[in-house]
Coordinates of C-alpha atoms in Angstrom, one line a residue:
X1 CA -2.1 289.7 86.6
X2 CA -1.1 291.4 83.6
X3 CA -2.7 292.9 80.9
X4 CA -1.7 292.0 77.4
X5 CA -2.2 294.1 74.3
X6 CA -1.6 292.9 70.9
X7 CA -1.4 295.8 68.4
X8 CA 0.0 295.9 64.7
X9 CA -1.2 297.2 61.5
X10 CA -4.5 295.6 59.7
X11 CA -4.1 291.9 58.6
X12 CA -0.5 291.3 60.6
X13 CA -2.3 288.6 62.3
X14 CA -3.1 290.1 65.3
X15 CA -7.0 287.8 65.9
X16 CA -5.0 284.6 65.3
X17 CA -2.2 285.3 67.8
X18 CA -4.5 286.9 70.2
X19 CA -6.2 283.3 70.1
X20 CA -2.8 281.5 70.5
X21 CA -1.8 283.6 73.7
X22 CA -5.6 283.8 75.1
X23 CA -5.1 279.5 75.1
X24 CA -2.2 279.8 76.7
X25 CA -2.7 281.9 79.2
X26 CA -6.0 280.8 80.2
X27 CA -7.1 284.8 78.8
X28 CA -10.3 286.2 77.5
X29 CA -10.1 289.2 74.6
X30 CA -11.3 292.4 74.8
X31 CA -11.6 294.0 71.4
X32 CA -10.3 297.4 70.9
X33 CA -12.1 298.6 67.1
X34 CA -14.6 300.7 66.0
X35 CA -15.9 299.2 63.3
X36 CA -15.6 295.2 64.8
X37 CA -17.9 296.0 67.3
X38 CA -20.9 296.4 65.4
X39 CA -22.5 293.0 65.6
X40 CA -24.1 294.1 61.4
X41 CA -20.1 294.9 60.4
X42 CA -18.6 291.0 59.8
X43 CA -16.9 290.5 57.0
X44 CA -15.8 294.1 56.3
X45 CA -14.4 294.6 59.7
X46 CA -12.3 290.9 59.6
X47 CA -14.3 290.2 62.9
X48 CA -13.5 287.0 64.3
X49 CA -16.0 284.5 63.2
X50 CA -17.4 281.9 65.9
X51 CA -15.1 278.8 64.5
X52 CA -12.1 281.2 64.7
X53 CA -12.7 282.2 68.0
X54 CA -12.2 278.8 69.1
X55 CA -14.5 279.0 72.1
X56 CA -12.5 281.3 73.7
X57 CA -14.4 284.3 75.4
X58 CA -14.7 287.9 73.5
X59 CA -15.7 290.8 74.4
X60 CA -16.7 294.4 72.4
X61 CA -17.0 292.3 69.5
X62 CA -20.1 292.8 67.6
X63 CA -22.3 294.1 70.8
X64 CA -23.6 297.0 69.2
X65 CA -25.9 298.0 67.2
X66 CA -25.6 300.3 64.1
X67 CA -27.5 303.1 65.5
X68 CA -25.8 303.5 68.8
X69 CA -22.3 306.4 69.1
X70 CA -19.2 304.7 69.8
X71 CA -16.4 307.2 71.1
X72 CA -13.0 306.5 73.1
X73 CA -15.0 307.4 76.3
X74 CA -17.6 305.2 75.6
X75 CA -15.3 302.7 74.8
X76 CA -13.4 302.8 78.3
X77 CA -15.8 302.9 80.2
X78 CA -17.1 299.7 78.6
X79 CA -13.4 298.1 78.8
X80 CA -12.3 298.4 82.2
X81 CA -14.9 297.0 84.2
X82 CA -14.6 293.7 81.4
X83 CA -11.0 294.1 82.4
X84 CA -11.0 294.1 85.9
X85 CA -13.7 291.5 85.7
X86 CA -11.4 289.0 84.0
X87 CA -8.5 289.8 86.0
X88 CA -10.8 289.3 89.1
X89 CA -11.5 285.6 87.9
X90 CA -7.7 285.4 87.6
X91 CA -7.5 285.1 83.9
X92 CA -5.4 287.5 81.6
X93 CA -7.2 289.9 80.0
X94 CA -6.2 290.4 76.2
X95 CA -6.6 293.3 74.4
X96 CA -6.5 293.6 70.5
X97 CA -5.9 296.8 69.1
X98 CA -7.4 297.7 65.8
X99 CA -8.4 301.1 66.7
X100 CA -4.8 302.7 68.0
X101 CA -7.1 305.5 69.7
X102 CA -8.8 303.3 72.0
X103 CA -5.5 301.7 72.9
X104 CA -4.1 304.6 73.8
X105 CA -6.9 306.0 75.4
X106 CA -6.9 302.6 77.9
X107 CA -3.1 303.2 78.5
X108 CA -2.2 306.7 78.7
X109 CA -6.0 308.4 79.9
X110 CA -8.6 310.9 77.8
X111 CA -7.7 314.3 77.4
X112 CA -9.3 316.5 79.6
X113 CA -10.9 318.8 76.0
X114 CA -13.4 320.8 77.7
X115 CA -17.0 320.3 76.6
X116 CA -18.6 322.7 74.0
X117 CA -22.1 323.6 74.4
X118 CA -25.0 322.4 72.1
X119 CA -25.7 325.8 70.4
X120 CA -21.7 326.0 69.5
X121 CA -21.5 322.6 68.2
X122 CA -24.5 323.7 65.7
X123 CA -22.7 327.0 64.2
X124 CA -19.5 324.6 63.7
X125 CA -21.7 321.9 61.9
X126 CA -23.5 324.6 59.7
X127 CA -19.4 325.6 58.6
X128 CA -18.5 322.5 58.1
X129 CA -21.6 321.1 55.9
X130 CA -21.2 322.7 52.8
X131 CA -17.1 322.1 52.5
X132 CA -16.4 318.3 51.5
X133 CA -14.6 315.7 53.5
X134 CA -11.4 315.7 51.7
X135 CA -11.1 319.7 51.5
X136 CA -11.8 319.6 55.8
X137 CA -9.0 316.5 56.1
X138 CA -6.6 318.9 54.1
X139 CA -7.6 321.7 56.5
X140 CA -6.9 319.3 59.5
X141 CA -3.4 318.0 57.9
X142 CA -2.4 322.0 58.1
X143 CA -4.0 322.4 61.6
X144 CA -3.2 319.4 63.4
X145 CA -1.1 316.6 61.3
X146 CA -0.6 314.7 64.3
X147 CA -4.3 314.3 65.1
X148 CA -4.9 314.1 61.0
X149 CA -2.0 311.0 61.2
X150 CA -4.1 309.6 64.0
X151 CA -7.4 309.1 61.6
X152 CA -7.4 305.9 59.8
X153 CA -9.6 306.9 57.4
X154 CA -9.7 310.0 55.4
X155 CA -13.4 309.5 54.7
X156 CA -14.0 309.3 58.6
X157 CA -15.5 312.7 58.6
X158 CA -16.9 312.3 62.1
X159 CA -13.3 312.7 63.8
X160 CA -12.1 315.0 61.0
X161 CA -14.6 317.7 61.8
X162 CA -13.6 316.8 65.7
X163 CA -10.3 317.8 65.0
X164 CA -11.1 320.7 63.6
X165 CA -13.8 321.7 65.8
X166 CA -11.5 321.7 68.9
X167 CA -8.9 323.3 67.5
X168 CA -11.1 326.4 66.5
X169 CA -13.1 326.6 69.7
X170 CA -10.1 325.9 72.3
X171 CA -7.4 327.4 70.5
X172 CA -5.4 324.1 71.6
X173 CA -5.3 321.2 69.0
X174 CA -6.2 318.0 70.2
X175 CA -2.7 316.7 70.2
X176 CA -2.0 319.4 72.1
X177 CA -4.7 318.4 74.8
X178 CA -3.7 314.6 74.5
X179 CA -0.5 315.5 75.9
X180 CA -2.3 317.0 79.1
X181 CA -2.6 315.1 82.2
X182 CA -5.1 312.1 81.7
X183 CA -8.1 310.6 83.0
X184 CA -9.8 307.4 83.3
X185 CA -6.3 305.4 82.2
X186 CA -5.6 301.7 83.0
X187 CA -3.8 301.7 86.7
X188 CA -2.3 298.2 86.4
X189 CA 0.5 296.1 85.0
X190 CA 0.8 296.2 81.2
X191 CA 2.8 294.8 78.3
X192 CA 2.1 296.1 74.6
X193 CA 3.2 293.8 72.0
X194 CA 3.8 295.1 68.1
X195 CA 3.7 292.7 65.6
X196 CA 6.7 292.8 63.4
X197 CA 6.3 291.9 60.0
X198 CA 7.7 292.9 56.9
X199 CA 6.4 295.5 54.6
X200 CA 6.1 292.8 51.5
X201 CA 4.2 289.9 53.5
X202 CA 1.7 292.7 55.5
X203 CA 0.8 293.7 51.6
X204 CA 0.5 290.2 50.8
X205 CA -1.8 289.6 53.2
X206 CA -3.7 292.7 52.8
X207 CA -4.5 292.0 49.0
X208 CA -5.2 288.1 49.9
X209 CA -7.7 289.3 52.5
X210 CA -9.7 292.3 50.5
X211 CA -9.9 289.1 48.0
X212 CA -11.5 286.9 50.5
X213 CA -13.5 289.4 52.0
X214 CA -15.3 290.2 48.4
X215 CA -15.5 286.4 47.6
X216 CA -17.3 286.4 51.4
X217 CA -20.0 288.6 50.5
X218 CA -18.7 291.9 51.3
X219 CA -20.9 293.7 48.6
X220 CA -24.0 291.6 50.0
X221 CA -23.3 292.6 53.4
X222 CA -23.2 296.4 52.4
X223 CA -26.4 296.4 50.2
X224 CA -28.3 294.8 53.6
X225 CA -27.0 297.1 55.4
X226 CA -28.4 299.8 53.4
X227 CA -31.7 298.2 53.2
X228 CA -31.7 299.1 56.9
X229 CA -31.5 302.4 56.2
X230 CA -27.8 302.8 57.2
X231 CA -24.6 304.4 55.2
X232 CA -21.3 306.6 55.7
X233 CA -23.8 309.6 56.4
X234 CA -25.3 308.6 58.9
X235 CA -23.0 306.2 60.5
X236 CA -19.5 306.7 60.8
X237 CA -18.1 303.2 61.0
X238 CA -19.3 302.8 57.4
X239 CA -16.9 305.0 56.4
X240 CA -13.9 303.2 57.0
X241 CA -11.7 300.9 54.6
X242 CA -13.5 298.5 52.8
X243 CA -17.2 299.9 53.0
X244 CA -16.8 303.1 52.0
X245 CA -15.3 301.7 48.8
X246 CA -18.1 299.4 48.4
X247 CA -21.0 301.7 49.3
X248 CA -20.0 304.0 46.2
X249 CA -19.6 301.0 44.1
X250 CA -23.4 300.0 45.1
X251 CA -23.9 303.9 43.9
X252 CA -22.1 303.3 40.6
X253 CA -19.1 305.0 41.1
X254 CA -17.0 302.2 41.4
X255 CA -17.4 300.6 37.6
X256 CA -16.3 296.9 38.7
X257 CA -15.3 294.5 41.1
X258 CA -11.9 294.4 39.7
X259 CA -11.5 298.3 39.9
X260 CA -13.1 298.0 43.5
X261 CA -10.9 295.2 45.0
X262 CA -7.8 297.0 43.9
X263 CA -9.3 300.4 45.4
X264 CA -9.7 298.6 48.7
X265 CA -6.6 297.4 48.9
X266 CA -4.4 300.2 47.8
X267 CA -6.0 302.2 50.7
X268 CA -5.6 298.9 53.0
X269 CA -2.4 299.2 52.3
X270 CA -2.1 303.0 53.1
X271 CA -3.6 302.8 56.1
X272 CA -1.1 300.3 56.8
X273 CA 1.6 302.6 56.3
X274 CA -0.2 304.9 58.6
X275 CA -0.9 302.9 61.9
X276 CA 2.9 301.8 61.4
X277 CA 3.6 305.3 61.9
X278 CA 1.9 306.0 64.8
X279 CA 2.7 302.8 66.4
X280 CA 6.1 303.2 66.2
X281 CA 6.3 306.6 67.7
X282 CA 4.7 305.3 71.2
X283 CA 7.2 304.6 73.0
X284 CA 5.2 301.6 74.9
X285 CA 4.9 299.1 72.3
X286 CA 7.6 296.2 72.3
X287 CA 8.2 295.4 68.5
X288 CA 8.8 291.5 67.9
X289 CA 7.6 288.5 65.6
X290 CA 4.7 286.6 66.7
X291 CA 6.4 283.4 67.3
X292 CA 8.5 285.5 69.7
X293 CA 6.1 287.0 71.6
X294 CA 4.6 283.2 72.0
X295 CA 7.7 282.3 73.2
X296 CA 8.4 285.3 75.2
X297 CA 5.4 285.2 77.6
X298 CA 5.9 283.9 81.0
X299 CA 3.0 285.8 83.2

């Protein structure tokens, strides 16, 4: 059996052709985001809704609850017993990237970065409070672009002040211990699909789906949200694309919905740009149309 991951930049299509292949080939998916598995985090995260699932079986999609830490480790080691679980009941197991991280982390291993000690991690945190996200994500760009370029949100301060942390207490920068031997990596057969699709449709698509995603009741499911005593401060999926952006316009910093829609999509549409990047300098992803890779599968 072979494992199948579907990977592209946000809104290329990647939940409706993960559907297509998971019919035919008798697969179940296996979510691979950050922010899509938080069971509060729907319409923000273009989860998969129940009706676009189509009955077919997913799995690290809104399982989690807002309060619980979600790392790459934590991740894996959900992931590959769902994995070998599937494969066990001889059906292909489909993963769909949305957080690149995670991918890589199932295919290529962690890096061994050597744990730091509690009282350590508390003098680094007392540095970093008083400087501002964007002036630490400059820092990190100087420091360690390739980890910065790895971040799909500038606002994600959690693995900003990672970056930074590691670099200063090992002397090594992250990227540098990513390119270490691995652990914990998937040992079987794999094929990584990238969907191909032009710059001027994937910006098409990213505008037509911040516009849905507002007429949906993004701004609704933000303000519940922070009824519940949740925000980007104290939850780090909240400060990715889309409700970061909404969150300050609950605060009044965003003046209207116009002025926030148009925020959203702009840095959509720069994180785009970004993922592109960094997909298309692994060297594992096979780059074709989604009607190709439809027709190209013969497991």
């Amino acid at each position: 059996m072979t494992l199948v991951f579907i990977l592209g930049p946000t809104a290329s299509g990647k939940t409706s052709l993960s559907i297509e292949l998971a019919k035919k080939l008798n697969g179940e998916i296996i979510g691979a985001d950050s922010v899509q598995i938080y069971k509060d985090l729907v319409i923000g995260s273009a989860a998969p809704t129940s009706d676009e699932m189509q009955g077919i079986p997913h799995h690290l999609i809104g399982t989690r609850d807002l309060k619980d830490e979600i790392s790459a480790g934590i991740y894996i080691s959900n992931a590959l017993p769902i994995i070998e679980k599937i494969e066990k009941s001889g059906k292909t197991p489909i993963v769909v990237g949305g957080t690149n991280f995670y991918v890589d982390a199932l295919i290529n291993g962690l890096s061994p970065v050597p744990a730091a000690d509690e009282e350590t991690m508390r003098l680094w945190e007392e540095k970093f409070s008083p400087v501002s996200t964007e002036e630490l994500f400059a820092e990190l760009q100087e420091i360690d672009p390739e980890w910065a370029q790895n971040i799909s949100s500038p606002n994600d301060r959690q693995r900003i002040k990672r970056g930074l942390f590691v670099a200063k207490t090992t002397g090594k920068t992250l990227s540098d211990w990513n390119r270490m031997a691995r652990i914990n990596a998937y040992q079987g057969k794999f094929i990584a699909f990238g969907i191909d699709i032009e710059r001027v449709e994937l910006y098409e698509k990213i505008n037509l789906r911040t516009k849905i995603m507002l007429e949906s009741g993004l701004i609704e499911e933000v303000r519940a949200i922070n009824k519940k005593g949740f925000d980007s401060s104290n939850c780090k999926a909240l400060a990715s694309i889309g409700y970061i952006e909404t969150e300050r316009y609950l605060k009044g910093e965003i003046s209207s919905i116009e002025e926030l829609s148009e925020l959203i999509a702009q840095n959509t549409r720069h994180l785009a740009k970004r993922q592109l990047t960094w997909l298309r300098n692994r060297d594992y992803v096979v780059w074709k149309k989604p009607v190709e890779i439809l027709k190209s599968i013969d497991m």
